[in-house]
Coordinates of C-alpha atoms and ligand atoms in Angstrom, one line a residue:
M1337 CA -17.7 -13.8 1.0
R1338 CA -17.4 -15.3 4.5
V1339 CA -14.7 -17.7 5.6
S1340 CA -14.6 -19.9 8.7
V1341 CA -11.3 -20.4 10.4
D1342 CA -10.3 -23.0 13.0
V1343 CA -7.3 -23.6 15.2
S1344 CA -4.4 -24.2 12.8
N1345 CA -0.8 -25.2 12.8
I1346 CA 1.3 -24.2 9.8
G1347 CA 4.7 -25.2 8.4
G1348 CA 6.6 -25.2 5.1
E1349 CA 7.6 -22.8 2.4
L1350 CA 5.9 -20.1 0.3
N1351 CA 6.9 -17.4 -2.2
A1352 CA 5.9 -13.9 -1.3
P1353 CA 3.7 -12.3 -3.9
T1354 CA 5.2 -9.3 -5.7
S1355 CA 5.0 -5.8 -4.5
K1356 CA 1.8 -3.8 -5.0
S1357 CA 3.5 -0.5 -4.5
Y1358 CA 6.4 -1.2 -6.9
T1359 CA 3.9 -2.6 -9.4
H1360 CA 1.8 0.6 -9.4
R1361 CA 4.9 2.7 -10.1
A1362 CA 6.4 0.4 -12.7
I1363 CA 3.1 0.4 -14.7
T1364 CA 2.7 4.2 -14.4
I1365 CA 6.3 5.1 -15.2
G1366 CA 6.3 2.5 -18.0
A1367 CA 3.2 4.0 -19.4
L1368 CA 4.8 7.5 -19.4
S1369 CA 7.9 6.0 -21.1
C1370 CA 8.1 4.9 -24.8
E1371 CA 8.0 1.1 -24.4
C1372 CA 8.5 -1.0 -21.3
I1373 CA 8.2 -4.6 -20.0
V1374 CA 7.2 -5.0 -16.4
R1375 CA 8.2 -8.4 -15.2
K1376 CA 6.5 -10.4 -12.4
P1377 CA 3.9 -7.6 -11.7
L1378 CA 1.4 -8.1 -8.9
L1379 CA -1.9 -8.6 -10.8
S1380 CA -4.5 -7.8 -8.2
A1381 CA -7.6 -5.6 -8.1
D1382 CA -5.6 -2.5 -7.2
T1383 CA -2.9 -2.8 -9.7
L1384 CA -5.3 -3.7 -12.5
A1385 CA -7.0 -0.4 -11.7
T1386 CA -3.8 1.3 -12.5
V1387 CA -3.5 -0.7 -15.8
A1388 CA -7.0 0.4 -16.7
A1389 CA -6.4 4.0 -15.8
C1390 CA -3.2 4.1 -17.8
E1391 CA -5.0 2.6 -20.8
K1392 CA -7.7 5.3 -20.5
L1393 CA -4.9 7.9 -20.6
G1394 CA -3.5 6.5 -23.8
A1395 CA -1.1 3.6 -23.0
K1396 CA -1.4 0.2 -24.7
I1397 CA -0.9 -2.6 -22.1
E1398 CA -0.8 -6.3 -22.9
K1399 CA -0.4 -9.3 -20.5
V1400 CA 2.2 -11.7 -22.0
N1401 CA 3.1 -14.8 -19.9
G1402 CA 2.5 -13.0 -16.6
D1403 CA 4.4 -9.9 -17.6
L1404 CA 3.0 -6.5 -18.8
H1405 CA 4.1 -5.2 -22.2
I1406 CA 3.5 -1.5 -22.4
I1407 CA 3.5 0.9 -25.3
G1408 CA 3.6 4.2 -23.5
M1409 CA 2.3 7.8 -23.9
K1410 CA 5.8 9.3 -24.1
G1411 CA 5.1 11.7 -21.4
K1412 CA 1.9 13.0 -23.0
P1413 CA -1.3 11.6 -21.4
G1414 CA -4.4 11.9 -23.6
V1415 CA -7.9 12.9 -22.5
P1416 CA -9.9 9.8 -21.5
D1417 CA -13.0 8.9 -23.4
D1418 CA -14.7 8.0 -20.1
V1419 CA -14.5 8.4 -16.4
I1420 CA -11.5 6.7 -14.7
D1421 CA -12.7 4.3 -12.0
V1422 CA -9.9 3.5 -9.6
K1423 CA -12.2 1.0 -7.8
N1424 CA -10.7 0.6 -4.3
S1425 CA -7.1 1.8 -5.0
G1426 CA -6.0 5.0 -3.2
T1427 CA -2.5 4.8 -4.9
T1428 CA -4.2 4.7 -8.3
L1429 CA -6.4 7.7 -7.5
R1430 CA -3.6 9.9 -6.3
L1431 CA -1.1 9.0 -9.0
M1432 CA -3.7 9.4 -11.8
T1433 CA -5.1 12.7 -10.4
A1434 CA -1.6 14.2 -10.8
I1435 CA -0.8 12.5 -14.1
S1436 CA -4.1 13.5 -15.7
S1437 CA -3.2 17.2 -15.0
L1438 CA -0.7 16.8 -18.0
A1439 CA -3.6 16.1 -20.4
N1440 CA -5.1 18.8 -22.6
G1441 CA -8.7 18.4 -21.4
A1442 CA -10.9 17.2 -18.6
T1443 CA -10.5 13.9 -16.7
V1444 CA -13.0 12.6 -14.2
L1445 CA -11.7 10.2 -11.5
T1446 CA -13.9 8.2 -9.2
G1447 CA -13.9 5.0 -7.2
D1448 CA -15.8 2.7 -4.9
S1449 CA -17.6 4.0 -1.7
S1450 CA -14.3 3.7 0.3
I1451 CA -12.4 5.7 -2.2
R1452 CA -15.1 8.4 -2.3
G1453 CA -14.6 8.9 1.4
R1454 CA -10.8 9.2 1.5
P1455 CA -9.2 12.6 1.7
N1456 CA -7.2 14.3 -1.1
Q1457 CA -7.4 18.0 -0.4
P1458 CA -3.7 18.6 0.2
L1459 CA -3.0 17.2 -3.2
L1460 CA -5.7 19.2 -4.9
D1461 CA -4.4 22.4 -3.2
V1462 CA -0.9 21.9 -4.5
L1463 CA -2.1 21.1 -8.0
N1464 CA -4.1 24.3 -8.0
R1465 CA -0.9 26.1 -6.9
L1466 CA 0.9 24.5 -9.9
N1467 CA -1.7 26.1 -12.2
V1468 CA -3.9 23.0 -12.5
D1469 CA -7.7 23.5 -12.6
V1470 CA -8.8 20.6 -10.3
F1471 CA -11.6 20.2 -7.9
S1472 CA -13.7 17.5 -6.1
T1473 CA -17.3 17.5 -7.3
R1474 CA -18.8 17.7 -3.8
N1475 CA -16.1 20.2 -2.7
N1476 CA -15.0 17.9 0.1
G1477 CA -11.6 16.8 -1.3
C1478 CA -12.9 13.4 -2.0
A1479 CA -13.5 11.7 -5.4
P1480 CA -15.2 12.1 -7.8
I1481 CA -12.4 14.5 -8.8
V1482 CA -12.3 16.6 -12.0
V1483 CA -8.9 17.5 -13.5
R1484 CA -8.8 20.0 -16.3
G1485 CA -5.1 20.0 -17.1
G1486 CA -2.6 22.8 -17.1
L1487 CA 0.2 21.6 -14.9
K1488 CA 3.0 24.2 -15.1
G1489 CA 5.2 23.7 -12.0
S1490 CA 6.2 26.2 -9.3
A1491 CA 7.3 26.3 -5.6
A1492 CA 4.7 24.7 -3.3
E1493 CA 4.4 23.4 0.2
I1494 CA 2.4 20.3 1.3
D1495 CA 1.5 18.8 4.6
G1496 CA 3.2 15.4 4.9
S1497 CA 1.1 14.0 7.8
M1498 CA -1.9 12.6 6.0
S1499 CA -0.6 10.5 3.0
S1500 CA 2.8 10.1 1.2
Q1501 CA 0.8 9.3 -1.9
F1502 CA 0.1 13.0 -2.5
I1503 CA 3.9 13.5 -2.7
S1504 CA 4.5 10.4 -4.8
A1505 CA 1.8 11.7 -7.2
L1506 CA 3.4 15.1 -7.6
L1507 CA 6.9 13.5 -8.0
M1508 CA 5.4 11.4 -10.8
A1509 CA 3.9 14.3 -12.7
C1510 CA 6.1 17.3 -12.1
P1511 CA 9.1 16.1 -14.1
L1512 CA 6.8 16.4 -17.2
A1513 CA 5.6 20.0 -16.3
T1514 CA 6.7 22.9 -18.3
E1515 CA 8.4 24.7 -15.4
D1516 CA 10.6 23.5 -12.5
T1517 CA 8.9 22.6 -9.2
I1518 CA 10.2 22.8 -5.7
L1519 CA 8.0 20.8 -3.3
S1520 CA 8.6 21.5 0.4
I1521 CA 7.2 19.2 3.1
K1522 CA 5.4 20.7 6.1
G1523 CA 5.6 18.7 9.3
E1524 CA 6.5 15.0 9.4
L1525 CA 6.5 13.0 6.2
K1526 CA 4.5 10.0 7.2
S1527 CA 4.9 6.7 5.2
R1528 CA 8.3 8.1 3.9
P1529 CA 9.5 4.8 2.5
Y1530 CA 6.9 4.9 -0.2
V1531 CA 8.3 8.3 -1.4
D1532 CA 11.7 6.7 -1.4
I1533 CA 10.3 3.9 -3.7
T1534 CA 8.9 6.6 -6.0
V1535 CA 12.2 8.5 -6.2
E1536 CA 14.1 5.2 -6.7
M1537 CA 11.8 4.1 -9.6
L1538 CA 11.8 7.5 -11.3
Q1539 CA 15.6 7.5 -11.2
E1540 CA 15.5 4.0 -12.7
A1541 CA 13.7 5.7 -15.6
G1542 CA 16.3 8.4 -16.0
V1543 CA 14.3 11.1 -14.2
K1544 CA 16.2 13.6 -12.1
I1545 CA 14.8 14.4 -8.6
L1546 CA 17.0 16.2 -6.1
V1547 CA 16.1 15.5 -2.4
D1548 CA 17.3 18.3 -0.2
E1549 CA 17.1 17.5 3.5
S1550 CA 19.4 20.4 4.7
N1551 CA 16.5 22.3 6.2
G1552 CA 13.3 20.1 6.3
I1553 CA 12.6 18.0 3.2
K1554 CA 12.4 19.6 -0.3
F1555 CA 12.1 17.8 -3.6
I1556 CA 13.6 19.8 -6.5
I1557 CA 12.1 18.6 -9.8
P1558 CA 13.4 20.0 -13.1
A1559 CA 10.8 20.4 -15.8
N1560 CA 10.5 19.0 -19.3
Q1561 CA 12.1 15.6 -18.5
Q1562 CA 11.6 12.3 -20.4
Y1563 CA 10.8 8.9 -18.8
D1564 CA 12.7 5.9 -20.1
L1565 CA 11.9 2.8 -18.2
K1566 CA 12.5 -0.1 -20.5
D1567 CA 12.5 -3.4 -18.5
Y1568 CA 11.7 -3.7 -14.8
T1569 CA 11.3 -6.8 -12.5
V1570 CA 9.0 -6.2 -9.5
P1571 CA 10.4 -7.4 -6.1
G1572 CA 8.5 -9.4 -3.4
D1573 CA 6.0 -7.7 -1.1
F1574 CA 6.9 -7.4 2.6
S1575 CA 3.4 -6.1 3.5
S1576 CA 1.8 -9.3 2.2
A1577 CA 4.6 -11.5 3.5
S1578 CA 4.0 -10.0 7.0
Y1579 CA 0.9 -12.1 7.4
L1580 CA 2.7 -15.3 6.6
L1581 CA 5.6 -14.4 8.9
A1582 CA 3.4 -13.3 11.7
A1583 CA 1.2 -16.4 11.5
A1584 CA 4.3 -18.6 12.3
A1585 CA 5.3 -16.2 15.2
M1586 CA 1.8 -16.4 16.7
L1587 CA 1.3 -20.1 16.3
G1588 CA 4.8 -21.2 17.5
S1589 CA 5.3 -22.7 14.1
C1590 CA 8.2 -22.5 11.6
I1591 CA 7.8 -21.1 8.1
T1592 CA 10.1 -20.0 5.3
V1593 CA 9.1 -17.3 2.8
H1594 CA 11.1 -16.8 -0.4
N1595 CA 11.4 -13.8 -2.8
L1596 CA 12.1 -11.3 0.0
F1597 CA 15.1 -9.2 -1.0
P1598 CA 16.3 -5.9 0.4
S1599 CA 14.5 -2.9 -1.1
K1600 CA 13.1 0.5 -0.1
Q1601 CA 10.0 -1.2 1.4
G1602 CA 9.5 0.1 4.9
D1603 CA 7.4 -3.0 5.7
S1604 CA 10.6 -5.1 5.8
E1605 CA 10.5 -3.7 9.4
I1606 CA 8.3 -6.7 10.2
I1607 CA 11.5 -8.7 10.6
N1608 CA 12.7 -6.4 13.4
V1609 CA 9.2 -6.3 15.0
L1610 CA 9.1 -10.1 15.2
R1611 CA 12.6 -10.3 16.6
L1612 CA 11.8 -7.6 19.2
M1613 CA 8.7 -9.6 20.2
G1614 CA 10.7 -12.7 20.7
A1615 CA 10.4 -14.8 17.5
E1616 CA 13.5 -16.3 16.0
V1617 CA 13.9 -14.8 12.5
Q1618 CA 16.7 -15.5 10.0
W1619 CA 16.9 -13.4 6.8
D1620 CA 19.3 -14.5 4.1
A1621 CA 19.1 -11.2 2.2
Q1622 CA 21.3 -12.4 -0.6
Q1623 CA 19.0 -15.4 -1.3
G1624 CA 15.8 -13.4 -0.4
V1625 CA 14.8 -16.1 2.2
V1626 CA 13.2 -15.3 5.5
T1627 CA 12.6 -18.1 8.1
V1628 CA 10.5 -17.5 11.3
E1629 CA 10.2 -19.8 14.2
G1630 CA 7.5 -18.8 16.7
K1631 CA 8.3 -18.4 20.4
Q1632 CA 6.3 -16.9 23.3
L1633 CA 5.9 -13.3 22.2
K1634 CA 6.1 -10.2 24.4
G1635 CA 4.6 -6.7 23.9
I1636 CA 6.6 -3.8 22.3
N1637 CA 6.2 -0.1 21.5
F1638 CA 5.7 0.2 17.7
D1639 CA 6.0 3.6 15.9
A1640 CA 3.7 3.2 12.8
G1641 CA 4.8 6.5 11.2
A1642 CA 6.8 4.9 8.3
T1643 CA 4.9 1.6 8.1
P1644 CA 1.1 2.1 8.3
D1645 CA 0.2 -1.1 6.5
L1646 CA 1.9 -3.2 9.3
V1647 CA -0.6 -1.9 11.9
P1648 CA -3.2 -4.7 11.5
T1649 CA -0.4 -7.3 11.6
V1650 CA 1.2 -5.9 14.7
A1651 CA -2.2 -5.6 16.4
V1652 CA -2.9 -9.3 16.1
L1653 CA 0.7 -10.1 17.2
A1654 CA 0.1 -7.9 20.2
A1655 CA -3.2 -9.7 21.0
V1656 CA -1.3 -13.0 21.7
A1657 CA 1.9 -11.4 23.2
D1658 CA 2.6 -11.2 27.0
G1659 CA 2.1 -7.7 28.3
V1660 CA 1.2 -4.5 26.6
T1661 CA 1.9 -3.3 23.1
V1662 CA 1.5 0.4 22.1
I1663 CA 1.1 1.1 18.4
G1664 CA 1.7 4.9 18.2
N1665 CA 2.1 7.7 15.6
A1666 CA -0.7 6.1 13.7
K1667 CA -3.3 8.8 12.9
H1668 CA -2.7 8.3 9.2
V1669 CA -3.8 4.7 9.5
R1670 CA -7.4 6.0 9.8
Y1671 CA -7.4 7.2 6.2
K1672 CA -7.0 3.8 4.5
E1673 CA -9.7 1.6 2.9
T1674 CA -11.2 1.9 6.3
D1675 CA -10.3 3.5 9.7
R1676 CA -8.0 0.6 10.6
L1677 CA -7.3 1.7 14.2
H1678 CA -11.1 1.6 14.9
A1679 CA -11.6 -1.6 12.9
M1680 CA -8.9 -3.5 14.8
A1681 CA -10.2 -2.2 18.1
V1682 CA -13.7 -3.3 17.4
E1683 CA -12.8 -6.8 16.1
L1684 CA -10.1 -7.7 18.6
S1685 CA -12.5 -6.6 21.4
K1686 CA -15.0 -9.2 20.0
M1687 CA -12.3 -11.8 20.5
G1688 CA -11.9 -10.8 24.2
I1689 CA -8.8 -8.7 23.9
M1690 CA -8.3 -5.5 26.0
I1691 CA -7.6 -2.7 23.5
K1692 CA -7.7 1.0 24.0
E1693 CA -8.2 3.2 20.9
E1694 CA -6.9 6.8 21.0
P1695 CA -6.7 9.4 18.2
D1696 CA -3.3 8.2 17.0
S1697 CA -2.7 5.0 18.8
L1698 CA -3.8 1.5 20.0
T1699 CA -2.8 0.1 23.4
I1700 CA -3.3 -3.7 23.4
T1701 CA -3.0 -6.0 26.3
G1702 CA -2.2 -9.6 25.2
G1703 CA -4.6 -12.3 26.4
K1704 CA -6.5 -15.4 25.4
L1705 CA -8.2 -15.0 22.0
A1706 CA -11.8 -16.3 21.8
G1707 CA -13.5 -17.3 18.5
A1708 CA -16.1 -14.9 17.2
D1709 CA -18.1 -13.8 14.2
L1710 CA -15.9 -11.0 12.8
H1711 CA -16.4 -8.2 10.3
G1712 CA -13.7 -7.7 7.7
W1713 CA -14.7 -4.0 7.0
H1714 CA -14.2 -4.7 3.2
D1715 CA -10.5 -4.1 3.9
H1716 CA -7.9 -6.7 2.7
R1717 CA -5.5 -6.0 5.5
I1718 CA -8.1 -6.2 8.2
V1719 CA -9.3 -9.6 6.8
M1720 CA -5.8 -11.0 6.5
A1721 CA -4.8 -9.9 10.0
L1722 CA -8.0 -11.2 11.6
T1723 CA -7.4 -14.6 9.8
L1724 CA -4.2 -15.0 11.8
A1725 CA -6.0 -14.2 15.1
A1726 CA -8.7 -16.7 14.1
M1727 CA -6.0 -19.4 13.4
V1728 CA -5.1 -19.1 17.1
A1729 CA -8.6 -18.7 18.5
G1730 CA -10.5 -21.2 16.3
K1731 CA -14.2 -21.2 15.7
T1732 CA -14.2 -17.9 13.9
T1733 CA -16.0 -16.5 10.8
I1734 CA -14.8 -13.4 8.9
D1735 CA -17.0 -11.6 6.3
T1736 CA -16.0 -9.5 3.3
A1737 CA -13.1 -11.9 2.9
D1738 CA -13.1 -11.4 -0.9
S1739 CA -11.3 -8.1 -0.3
V1740 CA -8.0 -10.0 -0.2
S1741 CA -8.2 -9.7 -4.0
I1742 CA -7.0 -6.1 -3.6
S1743 CA -3.4 -7.0 -2.8
Y1744 CA -3.1 -10.8 -2.3
P1745 CA -5.6 -12.7 -4.4
K1746 CA -4.2 -16.2 -3.4
F1747 CA -3.9 -15.5 0.3
F1748 CA -6.4 -18.1 1.5
E1749 CA -5.3 -20.7 -1.0
E1750 CA -1.6 -20.2 0.0
I1751 CA -2.0 -20.1 3.7
S1752 CA -4.3 -23.1 3.6
S1753 CA -1.6 -24.9 1.6
I1754 CA 0.8 -24.7 4.6
G1755 CA -1.8 -25.9 7.1
A1756 CA -4.4 -23.1 7.9
K1757 CA -7.8 -24.6 8.6
I1758 CA -10.0 -22.3 6.4
E1759 CA -13.3 -23.0 4.8
M1760 CA -15.1 -20.7 2.3
L1761 CA -18.6 -20.4 3.5
D1762 CA -20.4 -18.5 0.8
E1763 CA -19.9 -16.2 -2.2
Ligands
S3P1031 O1 2.4 4.8 -2.1 C1 2.0 3.6 -1.8 O2 2.2 2.6 -2.6 C2 1.3 3.4 -0.5 C3 1.4 4.3 0.5 C4 0.8 4.2 1.8 O3 -0.2 5.1 1.9 P1 0.0 6.5 2.7 O4 1.2 7.2 2.1 O5 -1.3 7.2 2.5 O6 0.2 6.1 4.2 C5 0.3 2.7 2.0 O7 -0.7 2.8 3.1 C6 -0.4 2.2 0.8 O8 -0.7 0.8 1.1 C7 0.6 2.2 -0.4
PEP1032 C1 -4.1 1.6 1.9 C2 -3.6 0.7 1.0 O1 -3.5 1.0 -0.4 P1 -4.2 2.2 -1.1 O2 -3.8 3.5 -0.3 O3 -3.5 2.2 -2.5 O4 -5.6 2.0 -1.2 C3 -3.2 -0.6 1.4 O5 -2.7 -1.4 0.5 O6 -3.2 -0.9 2.6

């Protein structure tokens, strides 16, 4: 689907959609528990992939008035009667690869072309170390992946630089292993806040995980535990809200976004980023209300190590800011739905912005955005970020715009409701 976007001014109030990351975990942990209600889940293409995968492994999940009522597997996933298709969801693939190692039989996991090009070898290596018979069918670490069960637990080490999802996946499965696991992190643990969310939610379910940071980072995971998540309400999503907040900052408009309470989400960092760039941002954390008033922005240095999903948003903010912005420590941003460093460099160059792409960084010199026919790279975050740039530049089209269904199905409807000039061009 293509959209056309014209110069826009926005104003008013919106509610942030609920968190994709928290929803994935609530469904998965609920499905490993006995019985659970997940309230206000994000129902998007990615989280519905997790619902479908958990059902394949034996959970019963029903949508009731917008909530999810789950009859769980009580820690014992079954052997699916068919291949698990995670569609476009990397989180679903990683979590389910680890969870299916608890089943007494073979599980095949696949996904769309993007998923079948994303790396998983560090996770497969550790699962093999933990007695799991698991391999990728093309022997390249990518899906399709075959998991033949056998998770025991042991001491293992994993590189933390590529994806925190490998660690989250192991934290999800190892408490159900038959022997204790000690997982040591080699190098920097990128996207660390997502692991914090995983630990937080497992502890909500009564699962014990000891985090030892006395000498590097180690996760000590006792075996033979039980999951007991009964009732969980999903918080608002700062990654999705970042597009709404940044739009106001870029357009010199004022917007208020509700349902944004403090949580372990690293992408709440967007508030500090906007302040550092010169926007006026009020956050009533108690009420969960963020108000942004746009001012002339200035370039900053942004370390993307903990917050990879903010990179497209920060890149378009940088495009309209005075001076230079360096987005650094960002190599892991290349392993998402697409190589987001390259995608943003190509598309912002089409809009007349000077942008230098290096292995783990983007250097962006703010300037005058020109309208263009842009490619969305079938990546929801590229499409949503480019929409903001287009609202400044005007006379812009963006293709693969349907990919917003991955994390924010109502993005175009909601941003149009506060003034964005957007027209759907074709299906
Ligand atoms: O665990 C999660 O929910 C996520 C972890 C991050 O991936 P990496 O850990 O691979 O950076 C992030 O990009 C993704 O959108 C969601
Ligand atoms: C990369 C993302 O998610 P996933 O890794 O689950 O595909 C994302 O939402 O930007």
